[in-house]
Coordinates of C-alpha atoms and ligand atoms in Angstrom, one line a residue:
X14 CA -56.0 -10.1 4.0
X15 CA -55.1 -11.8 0.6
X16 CA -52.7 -14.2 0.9
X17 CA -51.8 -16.7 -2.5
X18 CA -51.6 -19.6 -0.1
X19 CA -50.0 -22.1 -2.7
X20 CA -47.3 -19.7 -3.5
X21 CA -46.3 -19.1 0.0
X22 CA -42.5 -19.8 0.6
X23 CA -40.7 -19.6 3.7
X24 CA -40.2 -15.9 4.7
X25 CA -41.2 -13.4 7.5
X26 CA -44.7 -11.9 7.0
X27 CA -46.2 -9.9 9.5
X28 CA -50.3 -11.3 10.9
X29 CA -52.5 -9.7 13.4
X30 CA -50.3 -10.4 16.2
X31 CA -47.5 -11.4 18.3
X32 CA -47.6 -12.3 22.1
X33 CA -45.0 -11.0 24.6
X34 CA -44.4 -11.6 28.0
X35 CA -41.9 -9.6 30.1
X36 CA -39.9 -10.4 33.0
X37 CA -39.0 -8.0 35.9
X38 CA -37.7 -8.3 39.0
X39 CA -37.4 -12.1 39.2
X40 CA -40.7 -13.0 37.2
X41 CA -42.8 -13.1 34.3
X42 CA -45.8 -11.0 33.7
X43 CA -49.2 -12.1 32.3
X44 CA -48.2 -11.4 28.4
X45 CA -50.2 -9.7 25.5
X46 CA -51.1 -9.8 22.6
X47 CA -49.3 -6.9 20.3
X48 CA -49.8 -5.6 16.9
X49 CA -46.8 -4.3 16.5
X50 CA -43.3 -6.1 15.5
X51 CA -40.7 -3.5 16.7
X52 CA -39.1 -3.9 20.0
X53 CA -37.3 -1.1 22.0
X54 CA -34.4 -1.7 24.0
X55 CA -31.6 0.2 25.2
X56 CA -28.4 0.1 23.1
X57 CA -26.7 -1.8 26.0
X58 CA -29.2 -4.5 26.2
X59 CA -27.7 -7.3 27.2
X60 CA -28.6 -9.5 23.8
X61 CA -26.6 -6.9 21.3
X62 CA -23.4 -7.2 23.4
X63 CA -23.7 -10.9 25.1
X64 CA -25.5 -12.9 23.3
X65 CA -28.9 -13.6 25.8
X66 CA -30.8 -15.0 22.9
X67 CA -32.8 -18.1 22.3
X68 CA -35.8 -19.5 19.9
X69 CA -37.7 -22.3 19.2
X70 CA -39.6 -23.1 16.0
X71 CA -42.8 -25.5 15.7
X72 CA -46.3 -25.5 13.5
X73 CA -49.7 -25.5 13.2
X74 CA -52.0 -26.9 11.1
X75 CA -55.4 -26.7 9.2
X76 CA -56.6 -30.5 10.0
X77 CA -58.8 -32.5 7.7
X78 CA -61.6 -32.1 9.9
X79 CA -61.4 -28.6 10.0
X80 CA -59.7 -27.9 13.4
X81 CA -56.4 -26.1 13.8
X82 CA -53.7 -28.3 16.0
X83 CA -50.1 -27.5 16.9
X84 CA -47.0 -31.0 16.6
X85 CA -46.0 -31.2 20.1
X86 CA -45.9 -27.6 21.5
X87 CA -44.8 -29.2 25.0
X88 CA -41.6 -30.9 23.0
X89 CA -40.4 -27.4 22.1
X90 CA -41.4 -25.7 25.8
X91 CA -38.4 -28.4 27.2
X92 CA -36.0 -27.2 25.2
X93 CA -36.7 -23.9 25.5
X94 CA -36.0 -24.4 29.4
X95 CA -33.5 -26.3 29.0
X96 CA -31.7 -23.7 26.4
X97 CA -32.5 -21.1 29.1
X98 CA -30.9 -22.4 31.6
X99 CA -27.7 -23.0 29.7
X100 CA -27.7 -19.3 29.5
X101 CA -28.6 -18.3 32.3
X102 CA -31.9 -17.1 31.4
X103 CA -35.3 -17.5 33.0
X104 CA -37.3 -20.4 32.2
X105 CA -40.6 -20.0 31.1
X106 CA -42.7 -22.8 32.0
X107 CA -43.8 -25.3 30.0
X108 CA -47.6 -25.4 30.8
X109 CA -47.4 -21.4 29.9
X110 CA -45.8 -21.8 26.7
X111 CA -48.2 -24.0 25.0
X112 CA -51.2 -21.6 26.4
X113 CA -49.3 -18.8 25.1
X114 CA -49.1 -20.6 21.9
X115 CA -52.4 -21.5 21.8
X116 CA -53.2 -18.2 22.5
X117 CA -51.1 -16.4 19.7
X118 CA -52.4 -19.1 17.5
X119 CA -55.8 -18.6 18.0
X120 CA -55.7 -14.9 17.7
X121 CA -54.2 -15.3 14.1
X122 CA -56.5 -18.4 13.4
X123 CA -57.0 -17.1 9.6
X124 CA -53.5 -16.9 8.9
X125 CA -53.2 -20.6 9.2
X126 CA -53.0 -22.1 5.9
X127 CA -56.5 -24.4 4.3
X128 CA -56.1 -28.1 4.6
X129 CA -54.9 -29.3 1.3
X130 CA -52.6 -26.4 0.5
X131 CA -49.2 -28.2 1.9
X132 CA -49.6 -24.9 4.0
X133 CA -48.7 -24.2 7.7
X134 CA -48.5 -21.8 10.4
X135 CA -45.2 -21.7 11.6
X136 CA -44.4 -20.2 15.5
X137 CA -41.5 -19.1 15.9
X138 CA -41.2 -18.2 20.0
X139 CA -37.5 -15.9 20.8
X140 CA -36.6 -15.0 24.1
X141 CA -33.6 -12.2 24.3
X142 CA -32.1 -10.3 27.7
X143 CA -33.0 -6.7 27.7
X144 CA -31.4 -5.1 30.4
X145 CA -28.9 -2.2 30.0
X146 CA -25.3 -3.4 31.1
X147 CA -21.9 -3.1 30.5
X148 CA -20.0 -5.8 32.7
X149 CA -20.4 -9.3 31.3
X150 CA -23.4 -10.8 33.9
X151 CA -27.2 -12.2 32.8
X152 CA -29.7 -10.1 32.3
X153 CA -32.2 -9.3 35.1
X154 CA -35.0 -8.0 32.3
X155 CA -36.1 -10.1 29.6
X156 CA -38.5 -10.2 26.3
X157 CA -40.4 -13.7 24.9
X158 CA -42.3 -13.2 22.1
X159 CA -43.8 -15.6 19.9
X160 CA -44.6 -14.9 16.7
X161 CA -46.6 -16.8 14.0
X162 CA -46.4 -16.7 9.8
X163 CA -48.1 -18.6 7.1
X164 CA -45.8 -20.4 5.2
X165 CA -45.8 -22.9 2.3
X166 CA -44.9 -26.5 1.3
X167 CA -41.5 -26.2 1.5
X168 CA -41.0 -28.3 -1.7
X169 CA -43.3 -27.7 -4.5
X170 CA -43.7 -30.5 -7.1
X171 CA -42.4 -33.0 -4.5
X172 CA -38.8 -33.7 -2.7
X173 CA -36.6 -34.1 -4.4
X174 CA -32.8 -35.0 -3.0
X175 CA -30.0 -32.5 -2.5
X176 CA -26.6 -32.2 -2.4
X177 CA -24.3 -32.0 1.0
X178 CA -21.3 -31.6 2.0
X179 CA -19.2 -32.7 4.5
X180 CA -17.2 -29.8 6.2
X181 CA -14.2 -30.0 6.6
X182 CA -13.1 -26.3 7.6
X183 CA -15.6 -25.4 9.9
X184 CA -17.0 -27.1 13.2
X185 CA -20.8 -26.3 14.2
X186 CA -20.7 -26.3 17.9
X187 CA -17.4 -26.6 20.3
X188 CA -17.3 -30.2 22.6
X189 CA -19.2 -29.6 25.9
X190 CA -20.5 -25.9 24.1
X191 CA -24.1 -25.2 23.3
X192 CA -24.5 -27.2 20.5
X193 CA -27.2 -28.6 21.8
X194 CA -29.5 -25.2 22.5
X195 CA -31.1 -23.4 20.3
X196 CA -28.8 -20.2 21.4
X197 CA -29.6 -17.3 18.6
X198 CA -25.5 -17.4 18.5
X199 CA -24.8 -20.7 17.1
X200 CA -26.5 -20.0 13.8
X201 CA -24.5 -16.7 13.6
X202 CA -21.3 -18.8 13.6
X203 CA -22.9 -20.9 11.3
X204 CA -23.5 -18.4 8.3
X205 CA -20.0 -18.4 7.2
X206 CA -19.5 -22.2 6.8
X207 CA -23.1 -22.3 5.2
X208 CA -22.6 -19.4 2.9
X209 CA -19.2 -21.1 1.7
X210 CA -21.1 -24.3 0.7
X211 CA -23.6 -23.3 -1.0
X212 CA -21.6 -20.8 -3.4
X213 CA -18.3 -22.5 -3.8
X214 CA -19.6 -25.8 -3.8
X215 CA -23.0 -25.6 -4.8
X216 CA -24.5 -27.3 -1.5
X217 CA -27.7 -26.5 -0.2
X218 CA -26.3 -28.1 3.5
X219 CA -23.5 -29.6 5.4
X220 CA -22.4 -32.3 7.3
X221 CA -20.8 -31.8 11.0
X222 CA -18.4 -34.1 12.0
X223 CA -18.2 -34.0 16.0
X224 CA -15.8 -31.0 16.7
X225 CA -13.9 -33.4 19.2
X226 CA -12.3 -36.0 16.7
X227 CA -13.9 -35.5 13.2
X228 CA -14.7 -38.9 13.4
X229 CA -18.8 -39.1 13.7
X230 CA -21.4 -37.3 12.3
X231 CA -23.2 -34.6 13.9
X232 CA -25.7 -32.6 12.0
X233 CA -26.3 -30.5 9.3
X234 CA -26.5 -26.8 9.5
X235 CA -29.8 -26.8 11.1
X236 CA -31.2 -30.2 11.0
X237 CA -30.3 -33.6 12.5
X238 CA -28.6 -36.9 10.5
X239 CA -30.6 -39.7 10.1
X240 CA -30.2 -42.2 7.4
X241 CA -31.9 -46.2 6.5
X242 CA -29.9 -49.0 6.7
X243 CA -30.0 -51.5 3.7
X244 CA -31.4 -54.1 6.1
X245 CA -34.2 -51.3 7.0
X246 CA -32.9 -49.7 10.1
X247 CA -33.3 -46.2 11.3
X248 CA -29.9 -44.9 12.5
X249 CA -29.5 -41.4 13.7
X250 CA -26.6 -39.7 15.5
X251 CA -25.6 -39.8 19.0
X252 CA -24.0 -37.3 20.4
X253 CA -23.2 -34.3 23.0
X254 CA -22.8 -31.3 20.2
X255 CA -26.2 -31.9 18.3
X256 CA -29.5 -30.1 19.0
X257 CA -32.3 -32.5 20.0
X258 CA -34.8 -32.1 17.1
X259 CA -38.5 -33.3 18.2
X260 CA -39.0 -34.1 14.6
X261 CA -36.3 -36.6 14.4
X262 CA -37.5 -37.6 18.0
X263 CA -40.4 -38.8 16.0
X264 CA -39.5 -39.4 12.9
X265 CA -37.7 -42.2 15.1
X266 CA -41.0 -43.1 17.0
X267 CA -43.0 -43.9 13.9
X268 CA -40.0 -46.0 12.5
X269 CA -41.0 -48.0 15.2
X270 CA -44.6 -48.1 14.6
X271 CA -44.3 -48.9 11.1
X272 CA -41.6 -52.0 12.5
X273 CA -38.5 -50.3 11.4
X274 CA -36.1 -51.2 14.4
X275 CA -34.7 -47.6 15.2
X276 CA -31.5 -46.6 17.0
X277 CA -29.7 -43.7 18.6
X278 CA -25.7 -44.0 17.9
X279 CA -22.5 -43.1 17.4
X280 CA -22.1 -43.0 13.3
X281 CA -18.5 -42.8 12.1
X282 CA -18.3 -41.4 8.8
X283 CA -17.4 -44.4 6.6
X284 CA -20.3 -45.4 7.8
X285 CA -22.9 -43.6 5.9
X286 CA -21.5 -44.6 2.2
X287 CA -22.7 -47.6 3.1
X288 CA -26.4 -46.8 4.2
X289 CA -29.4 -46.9 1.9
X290 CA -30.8 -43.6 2.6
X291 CA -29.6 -40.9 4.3
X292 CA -31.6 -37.2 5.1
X293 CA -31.8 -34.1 7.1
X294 CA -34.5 -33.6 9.2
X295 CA -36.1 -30.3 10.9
X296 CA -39.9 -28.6 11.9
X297 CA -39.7 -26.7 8.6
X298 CA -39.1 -29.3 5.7
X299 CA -39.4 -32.6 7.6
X300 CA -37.5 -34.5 5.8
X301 CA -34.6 -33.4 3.0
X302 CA -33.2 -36.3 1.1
X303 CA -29.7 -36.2 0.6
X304 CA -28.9 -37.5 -2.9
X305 CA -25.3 -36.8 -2.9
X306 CA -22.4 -36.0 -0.7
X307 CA -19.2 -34.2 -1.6
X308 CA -16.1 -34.9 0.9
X309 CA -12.8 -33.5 0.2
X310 CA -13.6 -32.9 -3.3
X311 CA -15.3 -35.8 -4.8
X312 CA -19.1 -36.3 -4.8
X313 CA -20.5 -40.0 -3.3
X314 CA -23.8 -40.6 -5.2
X315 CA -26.8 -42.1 -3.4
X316 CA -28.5 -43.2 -6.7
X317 CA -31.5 -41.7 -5.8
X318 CA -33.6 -39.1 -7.6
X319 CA -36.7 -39.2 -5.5
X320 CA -36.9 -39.6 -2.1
X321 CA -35.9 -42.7 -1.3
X322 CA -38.8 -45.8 -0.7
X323 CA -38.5 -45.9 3.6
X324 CA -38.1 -42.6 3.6
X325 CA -41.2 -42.0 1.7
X326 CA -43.0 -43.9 4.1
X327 CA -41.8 -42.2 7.1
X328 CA -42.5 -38.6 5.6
X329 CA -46.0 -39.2 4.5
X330 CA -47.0 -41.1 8.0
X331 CA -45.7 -37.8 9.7
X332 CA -47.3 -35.4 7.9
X333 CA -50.4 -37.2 7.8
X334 CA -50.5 -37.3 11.6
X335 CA -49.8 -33.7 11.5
X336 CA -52.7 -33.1 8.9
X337 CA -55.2 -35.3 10.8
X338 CA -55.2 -38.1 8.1
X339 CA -53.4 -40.7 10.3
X340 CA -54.6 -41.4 13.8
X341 CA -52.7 -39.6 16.4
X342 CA -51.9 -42.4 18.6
X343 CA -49.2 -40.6 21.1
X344 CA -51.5 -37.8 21.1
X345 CA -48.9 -35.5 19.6
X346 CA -51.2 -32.6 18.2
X347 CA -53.1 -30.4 20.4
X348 CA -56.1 -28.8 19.7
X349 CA -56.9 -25.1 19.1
X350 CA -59.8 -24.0 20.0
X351 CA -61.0 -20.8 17.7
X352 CA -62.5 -18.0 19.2
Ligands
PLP412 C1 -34.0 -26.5 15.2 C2 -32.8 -27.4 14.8 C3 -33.1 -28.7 14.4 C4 -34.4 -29.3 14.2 O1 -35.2 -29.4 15.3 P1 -36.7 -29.7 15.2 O2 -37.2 -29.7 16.6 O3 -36.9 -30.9 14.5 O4 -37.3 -28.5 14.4 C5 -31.9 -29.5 14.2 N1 -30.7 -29.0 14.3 C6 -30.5 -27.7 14.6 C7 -29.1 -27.3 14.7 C8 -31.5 -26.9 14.9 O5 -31.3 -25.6 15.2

């Protein structure tokens, strides 16, 4: 093994192992761990023709004081059941996720990135409905797998703000869909709109309006809204098409810490052109700073080329829980242990 940990992006890279856990005849089995990344299913599995698919996507990090400790593992198990169940899949249970994490995670213990390199290990867990079928029903076999990478800082030389845009063509999720699972499907429907974006407009992301009325803000592609009043609020959108993200969950909590009054609400568009600070938020960057946004042609400019002062603040109190620099006072990381 000879990985160039400061030039690690974010990309697929196989390590020692994956775990999988199967699931016959109405339950789960006791999982293991796998060398090998290829699957084989029949060509009527369920998930090629329906859809059964889910994921999840959390980290692990190299602490300060040397331990390895996953950002709220248990955060990520809920959704995961609660994206299952919307499909009509099996839920795996909470308690057995974060051991099977822990386990996968231990197992590949030298993949995770040294303290200091901006590195982490990033666990991404998919769950997908094997059996072969033809009529349109759930699946009665099913594959979870997590599997774990190395991957970088996801800026190098700092954040530095992007441009959005607001979309105007395209809606995310449909009102009272499964906007707000992590279903394997929504991100296929979402390739076009983001592909369109970045090449004709030259926007790494987009803004959602809710799919109901156009009138609110959503999310971006794959991230939630959240944005800092000029009288130092943290506002982020409520809604029924968005996908809880445990970052912006909290993101929101140490707002509150720090004595930023925080609230979940209904933003109307207009709204945002008149906040201070406005981002995307997500497991794999954080925080993104947007610096710009383009709406029906014309670009609003935030007048920020750095990330923006409260933001700042909230970004490096995160991350400094998450590198064991900060106390951990909600007792979000869990521990490790290495074999
Ligand atoms: C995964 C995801 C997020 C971010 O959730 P985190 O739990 O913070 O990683 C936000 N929006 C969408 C649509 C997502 O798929």
């Amino acid at each position: 093994m000879n990985i160039e940990w400061e030039k690690l992006g974010f990309e697929f890279m196989p390590t020692r192992s994956n775990i999988r856990f199967h699931y016959a005849n109405g339950a789960w089995d006791e999982g293991k761990l796998c060398n090998d990344y290829n699957v084989t299913m029949s060509v009527a599995a369920n998930v090629l023709h329906y859809g059964q698919a889910i994921f999840e996507g959390l980290k692990a990090f190299r602490c300060k004081d040397g331990k390895i400790r996953v950002f709220r593992p248990e955060e990520n198990g809920k959704r995961m059941c609660d994206s299952a169940k919307r499909l009509m899949m099996p839920e795996f249970p909470v308690e057995n996720f974060v051991e099977a994490v822990k386990r996968v995670v231990a197992d590949n213990a030298d993949y995770v990135p040294p303290y200091g390199t901006g590195g982490s290990l990033y666990i991404r867990p998919v769950m997908f409905g094997t059996s072969p079928q033809i009529g349109v029903n759930a699946s009665f076999e099913y594959e979870f797998v997590i599997m774990v990478m190395p991957v970088g800082a996801y800026y190098k030389g700092g954040i530095k703000p992007v441009d959005a845009m607001v979309e105007r063509k395209y809606d995310r999720a449909a009102p009272h869909g499964t906007g707000t699972i992590k279903a394997a499907g929504n991100y296929a429907a979402s390739l076009l709109p983001y592909h369109t974006a970045k090449h004709e407009y030259h926007c790494p992301i987009s803004l959602f309006l809710d799919p109901a009325t156009h009138t609110y803000v959503d999310e971006f592609n794959t991230s939630n809204f959240l944005a800092v009043t000029k009288d130092g609020k943290y506002v982020t959108s409520l809604s029924d098409s968005i996908l809880p993200s445990v970052t912006n969950k909290s993101l929101m909590q140490v707002a509150q810490d720090l004595g930023m009054p925080a609230e979940r609400r209904k933003i109307k568009l207009e709204e945002v052109y008149e906040f201070a600070e406005i981002a995307a938020c997500g497991t794999a960057v954080v925080l993104t700073p947007v610096g710009r946004l383009l709406d029906n042609g014309k670009f609003f400019d935030f007048g920020l080329t750095e990330i923006g002062p409260q933001l700042k603040k909230l970004y490096d109190r995160l991350t400094g829980i998450q590198y064991g620099e900060v106390e951990d006072t909600h007792n979000w990381m869990v521990e490790v242990p290495e074999k």
